Structures are given as structure tokens and as C-alpha cells.
Amino acid sequence: MEGKIKTILVTDDKESMRRNIRDLLEPMGYAVLEAGKGEEAIRIFSGTEPDLVILDINMPDMSGLEVLEKLRERNKGVPIIVFTAYGTSERAIQAMKCGAFDYIEKPFEMDEFLLNIERALQYGSLLKEVNRLRSMVDDQADTALDDYIIGNSPKMQEIYKLIGRVAPTSATVLIQGESGTGKELVADAIHRHSHLSGKPYLKINCGALSESLLESEIFGHEKGSFTGAFAQRKGLFEMANGGTLYLDEINSMPQSLQVKLLRVLQNQPFFRVGGDRPVNVDVRIIASSNRDIRTEVEQGNFREDLYYRLNVVFIQVPPLRERISDIELLARHFLQKYGGGSMITIPPGTLTKLKKYAWPGNVRELENTIHSALVTNSGDILEIDQIPVSGTQGQDGLDYMELIDQGMSMREVIEIVEKKIINEALAKCGFNQSKTADFLKINRRLLYTRLKNWTT
């Protein structure tokens, strides 16, 4: 195990269980702390701040849920895995609602247990990185953060957790999101936190090249295979062998190349352009799409069998309009990036304007906007009239016509407005769906259907 030794706090009232877990983990290089009671766990946690907590939900002096909440109050960045007895699903659900990383039923399979520990530690490391970067942005640190995800909204926290779970595996990942949302940064984070982080990591935009050039770039070509092919050239698959290949805008890949890619994902050899010798590679694939790939399948633009091969793990990156709480953090980051070392302040009025705009171009548009404003800014305050955003906005700040100009249909824009109204009503009604339906004066079944569609 490289780097700092990971410390795991095992909290269980049964000494035999603690001893068994310690005997399992210590030979693997982990440092194990033990607590037999909830109060003891809280005291040890406060004094040592472990990298992971394993907590039995049934404790003698105080409930495991109470211990969980107190530990989370002290540090939300430390993942907690909860032990539950078989059949206690309600308590397991409650533990997840209280912030547990995951739960494991007793008796448990050793492989599952160790895999959960690895995932939780990866997630914890990722959260520490995010918090470190957030601190660097807030302090206007003179460090480039372009390669890291910026954001602390609930939706981004879920993405960090998913990255922490998928990174240590070899699973193929499909990332979907509108242009400018940061899909490539998600791919970068997956590779950076994977066991392949020291191996090759190559990228290509499938929509930026013609079919023939794209095929040559990805699969390589033999000497003389086409005009200008003066020498044999390895493709990205061969150059990334043993590492990771990121295929951006996979939805733009021609169907003839989709067939070749499918063969590689099925562990079959491929041939360079003009070649007759099979080539075998071992490459992890991360792909992204700026369109709904399922819709592309239904319209016949994308192979369904390739879709299922790519969609082993699916990550949906939210548009900026659905993570408004991240705008201030992002804006400060871009002020640092383009401010030339100046300490520039964002007054409340300017920040309100930034938050009300719909950002159809997402984070990329916000970055360009801040950069443009700084070009004409002569003081240390970013005034509201220096923000070059405008448009036909509704009372909720959404720029409807700009969204349609960006390619959305009227139905999709209406769905955005509808989702915003329902989310605000849910919050107003304490997330009670029956009360929310009554408040909105709509049929409860309609509300349930809408919520179900948005979460699948």
C-alpha cells in the first residue's frame, strides 16, 4: 500500500467481531482502531480523525444512528460503513439518509466487505481533494485548478461518491451531459483515482474528425494503406494499452467504427487500417456524450449493443442551471484564474445576476463570461454591468429563447420549468409528496409519475 497508511475505526460492541476485522485488515497494511461503545467511538474519532469508520448499528449505550449523526457533525468527509442485521432494511435506509456511505448486512461476504472498504477509502480521498481545492479557491491560491472539478452542490457530491466507487474498478463508464458541463473533468478524476493512474491516459473527440481520420487515429494504420500513409502508425488503442482511453462525443462516432469499437469491448482483436494482423489490447474505456444516448439508439443513430457495452456505469453530469449553489465557487475560481493575481470582489448584486441567468453553455459559458468581464474591468470589484449576459428570461431566471437556440425543444424547456416548480413545492411542503400534490393542485399520481421519470 503506497503513501500514508489508512486508519480505520471499527466500532462494534462484540470484541470477537472487532478482533476478526482487525486480523483481516492489519495484514493488508491498514491501521485499525477499536471502540466497543458509541461514546468511545466519538472520543477516538475526535482525537484521531480516521480515514474510514465501520459502525455497527446496534450499540449498547447509544444507537448506531445517533453515533453516525454525531460523527457526521464532526466531519462529513470521513466515509462511514454501517453494519446491519439481516432483514433490518428500514434501519439501513435510515442510515443512508443520515449520510452513511454504504451498509453491509451481517453475516457478510469477505470479498464484498473488502470491496466496500476500498470504495469508501477512494471516496474519502476524493472528498479531501475537493475540499482542498475549494479551500485553495477561497484563499485565492496561486495554483492552477483547471484539471479538477469545482462544485459542492448535492448533485456534485453524488457524482464525487460515484467516482469514488467506480474509479478503483475496471468498469467501462458512460458520462452524459450537455456541452460545457465538465464531462472531461469527470473522466479525468476517474482515471486520476484509479489503479491505472500511472498508466497511459489518452483522449480523442469523436466529433472533430472525419470518419477515415478518426478510424486511423483510434485503430492506427499500416504503411501505404492510403495516400499519405508513409509509415506504420499505432492508434490510440495501442498507445493506451494498459491504461485508459477517453472517447469524447461518442454519439458522433460513425456506425462503421461503432462496430470495430464493439469488438474491442468484447475482448476481440482489431486490425489497423490496411492491416491483416490482429491486434489485442487491454484498455479501459471512458466515453461521453453531449446528447441523450438512449434517444440516439431509439432513432437508429447509435448501436444498441454498443450502448449496453458502454453503459456499465452511467454518470449524468447536471447542467449549471441545476447546481446554482456552485456558481459562486466557480466564479471565484475563474476570477483567480484570469485575475492576474488581483483580489477581485464579487458584490451581491453581481452574484445574483450570475445565479439568475440560465447558462445554456454551462460552466464553459460562465468561464468565458468571467474572462470577458475581467478584460474590461479596471477596479477590484466586478460590477453588475460588466457581466455580459442578457436574454428573454422568465421570473425564475431561465433564458427560454437561449435554451431553444442551443437546440432544446419547447417541450424540454417546459420540463425544466415544471421540474423547478415541483422541486420548490416539495421543499416548501417538507418533501411530503401528498401535501405537494395538494399544494400544486395536481393529481397525486401525476406527481409520482413525474418524480419517477426524473429519477430513472
Short mmCIF file of C-alpha atoms in Angstrom, two decimals:
data_model
loop_
_atom_site.label_atom_id
_atom_site.label_comp_id
_atom_site.label_asym_id
_atom_site.label_seq_id
_atom_site.Cartn_x
_atom_site.Cartn_y
_atom_site.Cartn_z
CA MET A 1 0.00 0.00 0.00
CA GLU A 2 1.60 3.28 -1.16
CA GLY A 3 1.56 6.63 0.67
CA LYS A 4 0.02 7.35 4.04
CA ILE A 5 -1.27 4.35 5.97
CA LYS A 6 -5.06 4.42 6.07
CA THR A 7 -6.64 4.32 9.53
CA ILE A 8 -9.95 2.50 10.04
CA LEU A 9 -12.04 2.83 13.20
CA VAL A 10 -14.05 -0.34 13.90
CA THR A 11 -16.99 0.24 16.26
CA ASP A 12 -18.80 -2.87 17.46
CA ASP A 13 -19.86 -3.99 20.94
CA LYS A 14 -18.67 -7.54 20.23
CA GLU A 15 -14.95 -7.92 20.86
CA SER A 16 -14.77 -11.04 18.67
CA MET A 17 -16.13 -9.11 15.68
CA ARG A 18 -13.62 -6.28 16.22
CA ARG A 19 -10.78 -8.78 16.53
CA ASN A 20 -11.80 -10.63 13.35
CA ILE A 21 -11.92 -7.40 11.35
CA ARG A 22 -8.58 -6.26 12.78
CA ASP A 23 -6.97 -9.60 11.92
CA LEU A 24 -8.32 -9.25 8.39
CA LEU A 25 -7.28 -5.63 7.76
CA GLU A 26 -3.95 -5.22 9.54
CA PRO A 27 -2.08 -7.73 7.31
CA MET A 28 -3.29 -5.66 4.35
CA GLY A 29 -1.48 -2.59 5.68
CA TYR A 30 -4.36 -0.77 7.35
CA ALA A 31 -4.09 0.71 10.86
CA VAL A 32 -7.11 -0.42 12.90
CA LEU A 33 -8.60 1.39 15.91
CA GLU A 34 -11.31 -0.24 18.04
CA ALA A 35 -14.28 1.06 20.01
CA GLY A 36 -16.76 -1.07 21.92
CA LYS A 37 -19.22 1.74 22.72
CA GLY A 38 -20.65 4.73 20.92
CA GLU A 39 -19.16 7.34 23.27
CA GLU A 40 -15.76 5.70 22.94
CA ALA A 41 -16.06 5.82 19.14
CA ILE A 42 -16.90 9.53 19.23
CA ARG A 43 -13.92 10.25 21.51
CA ILE A 44 -11.47 8.29 19.31
CA PHE A 45 -12.90 9.85 16.15
CA SER A 46 -12.48 13.37 17.55
CA GLY A 47 -8.88 12.70 18.57
CA THR A 48 -7.59 10.84 15.51
CA GLU A 49 -9.89 11.57 12.55
CA PRO A 50 -9.63 8.16 10.83
CA ASP A 51 -9.94 7.64 7.09
CA LEU A 52 -12.93 5.30 7.46
CA VAL A 53 -15.39 4.22 10.16
CA ILE A 54 -17.04 0.80 10.31
CA LEU A 55 -20.03 1.09 12.63
CA ASP A 56 -22.47 -1.50 13.99
CA ILE A 57 -25.95 -0.04 14.02
CA ASN A 58 -26.79 -1.92 17.26
CA MET A 59 -24.76 -0.39 20.09
CA PRO A 60 -25.43 -0.84 23.85
CA ASP A 61 -25.06 2.73 25.17
CA MET A 62 -26.49 4.73 22.26
CA SER A 63 -27.98 3.79 18.90
CA GLY A 64 -25.70 3.40 15.91
CA LEU A 65 -27.76 6.04 14.08
CA GLU A 66 -27.09 8.50 16.90
CA VAL A 67 -23.37 7.73 16.74
CA LEU A 68 -23.48 8.15 12.97
CA GLU A 69 -25.10 11.59 13.26
CA LYS A 70 -22.57 12.77 15.89
CA LEU A 71 -19.64 11.59 13.79
CA ARG A 72 -21.08 13.34 10.74
CA GLU A 73 -21.47 16.54 12.77
CA ARG A 74 -17.74 16.46 13.50
CA ASN A 75 -16.55 15.61 9.99
CA LYS A 76 -18.74 14.84 6.99
CA GLY A 77 -15.70 13.99 4.90
CA VAL A 78 -14.99 10.66 6.63
CA PRO A 79 -17.00 7.82 4.99
CA ILE A 80 -18.91 5.52 7.34
CA ILE A 81 -19.92 1.94 6.52
CA VAL A 82 -22.75 0.63 8.70
CA PHE A 83 -23.26 -2.97 9.77
CA THR A 84 -26.91 -4.05 9.92
CA ALA A 85 -28.52 -7.32 10.94
CA TYR A 86 -30.13 -9.34 8.15
CA GLY A 87 -33.63 -8.13 7.38
CA THR A 88 -33.34 -4.68 9.01
CA SER A 89 -33.78 -2.81 5.74
CA GLU A 90 -35.63 0.16 7.29
CA ARG A 91 -32.72 0.95 9.59
CA ALA A 92 -30.31 0.56 6.70
CA ILE A 93 -32.31 3.07 4.68
CA GLN A 94 -32.33 5.43 7.64
CA ALA A 95 -28.56 5.10 7.95
CA MET A 96 -28.10 6.03 4.28
CA LYS A 97 -30.38 9.04 4.76
CA CYS A 98 -28.21 10.10 7.70
CA GLY A 99 -25.14 10.11 5.49
CA ALA A 100 -23.65 6.61 5.67
CA PHE A 101 -21.50 5.76 2.66
CA ASP A 102 -22.93 2.25 2.48
CA TYR A 103 -24.29 -0.56 4.62
CA ILE A 104 -23.43 -4.25 4.86
CA GLU A 105 -25.68 -6.95 6.25
CA LYS A 106 -24.34 -9.46 8.74
CA PRO A 107 -23.18 -12.08 8.05
CA PHE A 108 -21.23 -10.65 5.14
CA GLU A 109 -19.08 -11.99 2.33
CA MET A 110 -15.40 -11.13 2.80
CA ASP A 111 -14.88 -10.05 -0.82
CA GLU A 112 -17.88 -7.72 -0.67
CA PHE A 113 -16.63 -6.30 2.63
CA LEU A 114 -13.14 -5.57 1.31
CA LEU A 115 -14.52 -4.07 -1.90
CA ASN A 116 -16.73 -1.70 0.12
CA ILE A 117 -13.74 -0.63 2.19
CA GLU A 118 -11.70 0.12 -0.93
CA ARG A 119 -14.54 2.11 -2.48
CA ALA A 120 -15.17 4.08 0.72
CA LEU A 121 -11.49 4.99 1.07
CA GLN A 122 -11.38 6.10 -2.57
CA TYR A 123 -14.46 8.26 -1.97
CA GLY A 124 -12.90 9.75 1.16
CA SER A 125 -9.72 10.62 -0.73
CA LEU A 126 -11.76 12.26 -3.47
CA LEU A 127 -13.71 14.37 -0.95
CA LYS A 128 -10.47 15.52 0.68
CA GLU A 129 -9.21 16.61 -2.72
CA VAL A 130 -12.42 18.53 -3.41
CA ASN A 131 -12.28 20.27 -0.02
CA ARG A 132 -8.61 21.09 -0.52
CA LEU A 133 -9.34 22.63 -3.91
CA ARG A 134 -12.29 24.57 -2.52
CA SER A 135 -10.02 25.98 0.19
CA MET A 136 -7.45 26.90 -2.44
CA VAL A 137 -10.08 28.76 -4.45
CA ASP A 138 -11.45 30.61 -1.41
CA ASP A 139 -7.92 31.67 -0.39
CA GLN A 140 -7.15 32.81 -3.95
CA ALA A 141 -4.21 30.41 -4.02
CA ASP A 142 -1.81 30.85 -6.92
CA THR A 143 -2.28 27.30 -8.20
CA ALA A 144 -3.78 26.05 -11.47
CA LEU A 145 -7.01 24.13 -10.84
CA ASP A 146 -8.05 23.60 -14.45
CA ASP A 147 -7.83 19.82 -14.20
CA TYR A 148 -10.17 19.49 -11.20
CA ILE A 149 -13.92 19.53 -10.71
CA ILE A 150 -15.20 22.59 -8.87
CA GLY A 151 -18.50 22.31 -7.01
CA ASN A 152 -20.04 21.33 -3.70
CA SER A 153 -23.76 21.12 -4.54
CA PRO A 154 -25.71 17.95 -3.60
CA LYS A 155 -25.72 16.76 -7.22
CA MET A 156 -21.95 17.14 -7.47
CA GLN A 157 -21.49 15.36 -4.14
CA GLU A 158 -23.36 12.40 -5.61
CA ILE A 159 -21.03 12.44 -8.60
CA TYR A 160 -17.97 12.50 -6.31
CA LYS A 161 -19.36 9.49 -4.48
CA LEU A 162 -19.96 7.65 -7.75
CA ILE A 163 -16.44 8.49 -8.95
CA GLY A 164 -15.06 7.14 -5.68
CA ARG A 165 -16.92 3.88 -6.21
CA VAL A 166 -16.15 3.32 -9.89
CA ALA A 167 -12.55 4.60 -10.02
CA PRO A 168 -10.87 1.56 -8.39
CA THR A 169 -12.67 -0.84 -10.74
CA SER A 170 -12.01 -1.57 -14.42
CA ALA A 171 -15.62 -0.91 -15.41
CA THR A 172 -16.43 0.96 -18.61
CA VAL A 173 -18.04 4.33 -17.86
CA LEU A 174 -20.52 6.36 -19.92
CA ILE A 175 -20.72 10.06 -18.97
CA GLN A 176 -23.63 12.09 -20.30
CA GLY A 177 -24.30 15.81 -20.07
CA GLU A 178 -24.83 18.98 -22.05
CA SER A 179 -21.86 20.70 -23.69
CA GLY A 180 -19.76 22.66 -21.22
CA THR A 181 -20.83 20.78 -18.09
CA GLY A 182 -17.42 19.26 -17.34
CA LYS A 183 -17.70 15.69 -18.59
CA GLU A 184 -13.99 15.53 -19.40
CA LEU A 185 -13.11 16.62 -15.86
CA VAL A 186 -15.19 13.72 -14.53
CA ALA A 187 -13.30 11.34 -16.80
CA ASP A 188 -10.00 12.84 -15.61
CA ALA A 189 -10.99 12.33 -11.97
CA ILE A 190 -11.93 8.68 -12.60
CA HIS A 191 -8.54 7.99 -14.17
CA ARG A 192 -6.64 10.01 -11.54
CA HIS A 193 -8.15 7.96 -8.70
CA SER A 194 -7.93 4.59 -10.45
CA HIS A 195 -5.30 1.87 -10.21
CA LEU A 196 -4.34 2.90 -13.76
CA SER A 197 -3.40 6.46 -12.77
CA GLY A 198 0.26 5.89 -13.58
CA LYS A 199 -0.54 4.31 -16.96
CA PRO A 200 -1.28 5.99 -20.31
CA TYR A 201 -4.37 8.20 -20.47
CA LEU A 202 -5.30 9.36 -23.98
CA LYS A 203 -8.27 11.33 -25.29
CA ILE A 204 -10.00 11.94 -28.60
CA ASN A 205 -13.07 13.90 -29.69
CA CYS A 206 -15.05 11.60 -31.97
CA GLY A 207 -16.95 14.54 -33.48
CA ALA A 208 -13.89 16.54 -34.51
CA LEU A 209 -12.53 14.30 -37.28
CA SER A 210 -13.78 12.74 -40.50
CA GLU A 211 -14.62 9.04 -40.47
CA SER A 212 -11.38 7.98 -42.18
CA LEU A 213 -9.16 10.14 -39.96
CA LEU A 214 -10.98 9.03 -36.83
CA GLU A 215 -10.52 5.37 -37.73
CA SER A 216 -6.81 5.92 -38.34
CA GLU A 217 -6.37 7.85 -35.09
CA ILE A 218 -8.14 5.26 -32.95
CA PHE A 219 -7.07 1.99 -34.59
CA GLY A 220 -3.85 3.01 -36.39
CA HIS A 221 -2.81 2.27 -39.97
CA GLU A 222 -0.23 0.36 -41.98
CA LYS A 223 2.28 1.90 -44.36
CA GLY A 224 0.72 2.53 -47.76
CA SER A 225 -2.85 1.90 -46.58
CA PHE A 226 -3.94 5.27 -48.00
CA THR A 227 -2.43 8.32 -49.67
CA GLY A 228 -0.03 9.94 -47.24
CA ALA A 229 0.44 6.83 -45.08
CA PHE A 230 4.23 6.82 -45.45
CA ALA A 231 4.83 4.69 -42.35
CA GLN A 232 3.03 2.38 -39.98
CA ARG A 233 1.32 4.22 -37.16
CA LYS A 234 -0.11 2.85 -33.94
CA GLY A 235 -3.56 4.09 -32.99
CA LEU A 236 -4.74 5.38 -29.64
CA PHE A 237 -5.88 1.93 -28.55
CA GLU A 238 -2.35 0.56 -28.88
CA MET A 239 -0.75 3.65 -27.33
CA ALA A 240 -3.16 3.47 -24.39
CA ASN A 241 -2.60 -0.26 -23.85
CA GLY A 242 -2.65 -0.98 -20.12
CA GLY A 243 -4.24 2.39 -19.41
CA THR A 244 -7.36 4.42 -20.21
CA LEU A 245 -8.85 5.83 -23.41
CA TYR A 246 -11.40 8.66 -23.21
CA LEU A 247 -13.78 8.86 -26.19
CA ASP A 248 -15.49 12.26 -26.13
CA GLU A 249 -18.72 12.81 -28.09
CA ILE A 250 -19.08 9.07 -28.66
CA ASN A 251 -22.54 9.82 -30.06
CA SER A 252 -20.82 11.33 -33.14
CA MET A 253 -18.89 8.14 -33.97
CA PRO A 254 -19.89 6.71 -37.38
CA GLN A 255 -21.66 3.34 -37.22
CA SER A 256 -18.89 1.57 -39.15
CA LEU A 257 -16.45 2.47 -36.38
CA GLN A 258 -19.02 1.60 -33.71
CA VAL A 259 -18.75 -2.00 -34.94
CA LYS A 260 -14.96 -2.01 -34.55
CA LEU A 261 -15.21 -0.45 -31.09
CA LEU A 262 -17.77 -3.07 -30.06
CA ARG A 263 -15.34 -5.85 -30.99
CA VAL A 264 -12.66 -4.33 -28.76
CA LEU A 265 -15.12 -4.07 -25.86
CA GLN A 266 -15.93 -7.74 -26.42
CA ASN A 267 -12.21 -8.52 -25.91
CA GLN A 268 -11.76 -9.34 -29.59
CA PRO A 269 -8.73 -8.23 -31.64
CA PHE A 270 -8.93 -5.42 -34.18
CA PHE A 271 -6.98 -4.58 -37.33
CA ARG A 272 -5.15 -1.40 -38.20
CA VAL A 273 -6.38 0.37 -41.34
CA GLY A 274 -4.93 -1.62 -44.25
CA GLY A 275 -3.60 -4.29 -41.91
CA ASP A 276 -4.12 -8.05 -41.79
CA ARG A 277 -2.53 -8.79 -38.42
CA PRO A 278 -4.86 -8.88 -35.41
CA VAL A 279 -4.02 -6.52 -32.55
CA ASN A 280 -5.02 -7.25 -28.94
CA VAL A 281 -5.13 -4.55 -26.26
CA ASP A 282 -6.20 -4.15 -22.64
CA VAL A 283 -7.66 -0.66 -22.30
CA ARG A 284 -10.26 0.84 -20.01
CA ILE A 285 -12.84 2.88 -21.91
CA ILE A 286 -14.47 6.05 -20.61
CA ALA A 287 -16.92 7.57 -23.10
CA SER A 288 -19.04 10.70 -23.01
CA SER A 289 -21.99 12.05 -24.94
CA ASN A 290 -23.49 15.54 -25.15
CA ARG A 291 -26.79 14.05 -26.28
CA ASP A 292 -29.20 11.57 -24.75
CA ILE A 293 -27.54 8.41 -26.00
CA ARG A 294 -30.65 6.32 -25.35
CA THR A 295 -32.60 8.60 -27.69
CA GLU A 296 -29.83 8.21 -30.28
CA VAL A 297 -30.29 4.44 -30.03
CA GLU A 298 -34.05 4.72 -30.49
CA GLN A 299 -33.55 6.94 -33.55
CA GLY A 300 -31.15 4.44 -35.11
CA ASN A 301 -28.08 6.68 -34.83
CA PHE A 302 -26.23 4.56 -32.27
CA ARG A 303 -25.90 0.79 -31.97
CA GLU A 304 -27.89 -0.65 -29.09
CA ASP A 305 -25.38 -3.44 -28.39
CA LEU A 306 -22.56 -0.87 -28.13
CA TYR A 307 -24.70 1.26 -25.85
CA TYR A 308 -25.11 -1.62 -23.40
CA ARG A 309 -21.38 -2.36 -23.53
CA LEU A 310 -20.52 1.25 -22.72
CA ASN A 311 -23.25 1.80 -20.15
CA VAL A 312 -21.77 -0.39 -17.41
CA VAL A 313 -21.58 2.65 -15.12
CA PHE A 314 -23.60 5.73 -16.06
CA ILE A 315 -22.83 9.25 -14.80
CA GLN A 316 -25.16 12.13 -15.60
CA VAL A 317 -23.40 15.49 -15.22
CA PRO A 318 -26.01 18.16 -14.34
CA PRO A 319 -26.27 21.44 -16.25
CA LEU A 320 -25.17 24.55 -14.37
CA ARG A 321 -28.78 25.75 -14.00
CA GLU A 322 -29.39 22.69 -11.78
CA ARG A 323 -26.41 23.42 -9.50
CA ILE A 324 -26.87 27.14 -8.88
CA SER A 325 -25.20 26.90 -5.46
CA ASP A 326 -21.91 26.14 -7.24
CA ILE A 327 -21.90 29.36 -9.27
CA GLU A 328 -20.21 31.48 -6.60
CA LEU A 329 -17.44 28.92 -6.10
CA LEU A 330 -16.91 28.59 -9.87
CA ALA A 331 -16.93 32.36 -10.35
CA ARG A 332 -14.26 32.84 -7.68
CA HIS A 333 -12.19 30.11 -9.30
CA PHE A 334 -12.34 31.86 -12.70
CA LEU A 335 -11.54 35.22 -11.07
CA GLN A 336 -8.42 33.61 -9.67
CA LYS A 337 -7.56 32.03 -13.00
CA TYR A 338 -7.90 35.20 -15.10
CA GLY A 339 -7.43 37.92 -12.48
CA GLY A 340 -3.67 38.12 -12.82
CA GLY A 341 -3.17 37.83 -9.07
CA SER A 342 -5.57 40.69 -8.24
CA MET A 343 -8.02 40.29 -5.35
CA ILE A 344 -11.31 40.96 -7.14
CA THR A 345 -14.57 41.05 -5.18
CA ILE A 346 -17.97 39.89 -6.43
CA PRO A 347 -20.66 42.11 -4.87
CA PRO A 348 -24.07 40.58 -4.02
CA GLY A 349 -25.81 42.21 -7.00
CA THR A 350 -23.37 40.73 -9.48
CA LEU A 351 -23.62 37.32 -7.86
CA THR A 352 -27.43 37.47 -8.00
CA LYS A 353 -27.25 38.24 -11.73
CA LEU A 354 -24.94 35.28 -12.28
CA LYS A 355 -27.29 32.98 -10.39
CA LYS A 356 -30.41 34.12 -12.24
CA TYR A 357 -29.03 33.53 -15.70
CA ALA A 358 -29.85 30.15 -17.29
CA TRP A 359 -26.29 29.41 -18.57
CA PRO A 360 -27.22 27.36 -21.66
CA GLY A 361 -23.48 26.98 -22.32
CA ASN A 362 -23.00 25.79 -18.73
CA VAL A 363 -19.65 26.08 -16.91
CA ARG A 364 -17.78 26.86 -20.12
CA GLU A 365 -20.06 29.86 -20.76
CA LEU A 366 -19.63 31.05 -17.17
CA GLU A 367 -15.85 30.85 -17.56
CA ASN A 368 -15.93 32.83 -20.82
CA THR A 369 -18.25 35.40 -19.24
CA ILE A 370 -15.98 35.98 -16.24
CA HIS A 371 -12.94 36.16 -18.52
CA SER A 372 -14.68 38.70 -20.78
CA ALA A 373 -15.77 40.82 -17.80
CA LEU A 374 -12.24 40.93 -16.43
CA VAL A 375 -10.88 42.20 -19.74
CA THR A 376 -12.90 45.41 -19.36
CA ASN A 377 -12.72 45.55 -15.56
CA SER A 378 -10.39 48.27 -14.22
CA GLY A 379 -11.04 48.02 -10.49
CA ASP A 380 -11.07 45.42 -7.75
CA ILE A 381 -14.86 44.96 -7.82
CA LEU A 382 -16.70 43.03 -10.55
CA GLU A 383 -19.67 45.35 -11.14
CA ILE A 384 -23.04 44.04 -12.33
CA ASP A 385 -22.98 46.00 -15.60
CA GLN A 386 -19.72 44.28 -16.55
CA ILE A 387 -21.43 40.88 -16.77
CA PRO A 388 -22.30 40.48 -20.48
CA VAL A 389 -25.31 38.20 -20.11
CA SER A 390 -28.79 39.03 -21.34
CA GLY A 391 -31.81 37.36 -22.85
CA THR A 392 -35.51 36.72 -22.54
CA GLN A 393 -35.68 35.34 -19.03
CA GLY A 394 -38.65 34.25 -17.01
CA GLN A 395 -39.13 35.20 -13.36
CA ASP A 396 -37.08 32.16 -12.42
CA GLY A 397 -34.06 33.48 -14.34
CA LEU A 398 -34.22 30.89 -17.11
CA ASP A 399 -33.38 32.22 -20.57
CA TYR A 400 -36.01 30.36 -22.56
CA MET A 401 -35.13 31.55 -26.05
CA GLU A 402 -31.42 30.95 -25.47
CA LEU A 403 -32.19 27.37 -24.43
CA ILE A 404 -34.15 26.85 -27.64
CA ASP A 405 -31.33 28.45 -29.67
CA GLN A 406 -28.99 25.89 -28.08
CA GLY A 407 -31.08 23.08 -29.57
CA MET A 408 -33.67 22.30 -26.88
CA SER A 409 -37.26 21.70 -27.88
CA MET A 410 -40.11 23.68 -26.34
CA ARG A 411 -41.19 20.51 -24.53
CA GLU A 412 -37.73 20.18 -22.93
CA VAL A 413 -37.76 23.83 -21.80
CA ILE A 414 -41.24 23.38 -20.30
CA GLU A 415 -39.97 20.30 -18.45
CA ILE A 416 -37.15 22.39 -16.92
CA VAL A 417 -39.68 24.95 -15.64
CA GLU A 418 -42.00 22.21 -14.41
CA LYS A 419 -39.15 20.48 -12.56
CA LYS A 420 -38.15 23.76 -10.88
CA ILE A 421 -41.72 24.42 -9.71
CA ILE A 422 -42.15 20.89 -8.34
CA ASN A 423 -38.76 20.92 -6.57
CA GLU A 424 -39.55 24.23 -4.88
CA ALA A 425 -43.00 22.98 -3.89
CA LEU A 426 -41.52 19.78 -2.44
CA ALA A 427 -39.11 21.83 -0.31
CA LYS A 428 -41.96 24.10 0.82
CA CYS A 429 -44.07 21.06 1.82
CA GLY A 430 -41.27 19.28 3.67
CA PHE A 431 -40.82 16.79 0.81
CA ASN A 432 -44.20 15.25 1.57
CA GLN A 433 -45.47 14.18 -1.85
CA SER A 434 -49.16 14.11 -0.91
CA LYS A 435 -49.02 17.63 0.52
CA THR A 436 -47.05 18.80 -2.51
CA ALA A 437 -49.67 17.44 -4.91
CA ASP A 438 -52.43 19.18 -2.94
CA PHE A 439 -50.42 22.42 -2.85
CA LEU A 440 -49.86 22.35 -6.63
CA LYS A 441 -53.50 21.32 -7.20
CA ILE A 442 -52.48 18.36 -9.36
CA ASN A 443 -53.33 14.68 -9.24
CA ARG A 444 -51.03 12.78 -6.86
CA ARG A 445 -50.43 10.05 -9.42
CA LEU A 446 -49.21 12.69 -11.89
CA LEU A 447 -46.70 13.97 -9.33
CA TYR A 448 -45.49 10.45 -8.52
CA THR A 449 -45.05 9.74 -12.26
CA ARG A 450 -43.08 12.95 -12.81
CA LEU A 451 -40.74 12.24 -9.90
CA LYS A 452 -40.23 8.63 -11.00
CA ASN A 453 -39.38 9.70 -14.56
CA TRP A 454 -36.83 12.22 -13.33
CA THR A 455 -35.00 9.68 -11.15
CA THR A 456 -34.74 6.86 -13.75
#
